[in-house]
Amino acid sequence: MITATLLYVEDELLLHTVLETGLDDAGFRVVAVASGEEGLEVLRERPEIVGLITDVNLGPGLDGWGVARKARELNPTIPVIYVSGKDGHDWSAQGVPQSVMIAKPFAVAQVVVAMANLLNQGAALEAGSA
């Protein structure tokens, strides 16, 4: 079984820990960072990253919308999940295409299932174009 490596960008330490543990328990490898700038650095330096989960509000600096747009510039097919407590209404205008928005508070299983579905959709599209 191939383990997918995900990038998780979240500035709230408690959520950071809870979701990172849940994703790890579900079989994903997780690289977790606390800022958009750190997230971009990881995306540039770690080509094994195959999925992005990002909070929308990351404090000062680059927000989650920007992280996802930059991620798609580097990898146009990378699956993206946004998590937010209050910015869900901006998703249709700010979010990248074929992404998912999950409102806080959420169950870890919601994120696990959403990422698995996005990764499977991407694999199916690649198989169909081969």
PDB file of C-alpha atoms in Angstrom, residues 19 22-23 106-115:
ATOM      1  CA  LEU A  19      -6.359  16.457  12.640  1.00  0.00           C
ATOM      2  CA  GLY A  22      -6.501  11.506  12.847  1.00  0.00           C
ATOM      3  CA  LEU A  23      -4.978  11.622   9.370  1.00  0.00           C
ATOM      4  CA  PHE A 106     -15.786  19.128  11.966  1.00  0.00           C
ATOM      5  CA  ALA A 107     -15.230  15.445  12.612  1.00  0.00           C
ATOM      6  CA  VAL A 108     -11.817  14.142  11.573  1.00  0.00           C
ATOM      7  CA  ALA A 109     -13.604  11.452   9.554  1.00  0.00           C
ATOM      8  CA  GLN A 110     -15.118  14.165   7.319  1.00  0.00           C
ATOM      9  CA  VAL A 111     -11.659  15.316   6.271  1.00  0.00           C
ATOM     10  CA  VAL A 112     -10.332  11.769   5.868  1.00  0.00           C
ATOM     11  CA  VAL A 113     -13.251  10.758   3.632  1.00  0.00           C
ATOM     12  CA  ALA A 114     -13.120  13.984   1.606  1.00  0.00           C
ATOM     13  CA  MET A 115      -9.378  13.625   0.944  1.00  0.00           C
TER      14      MET A 115
END
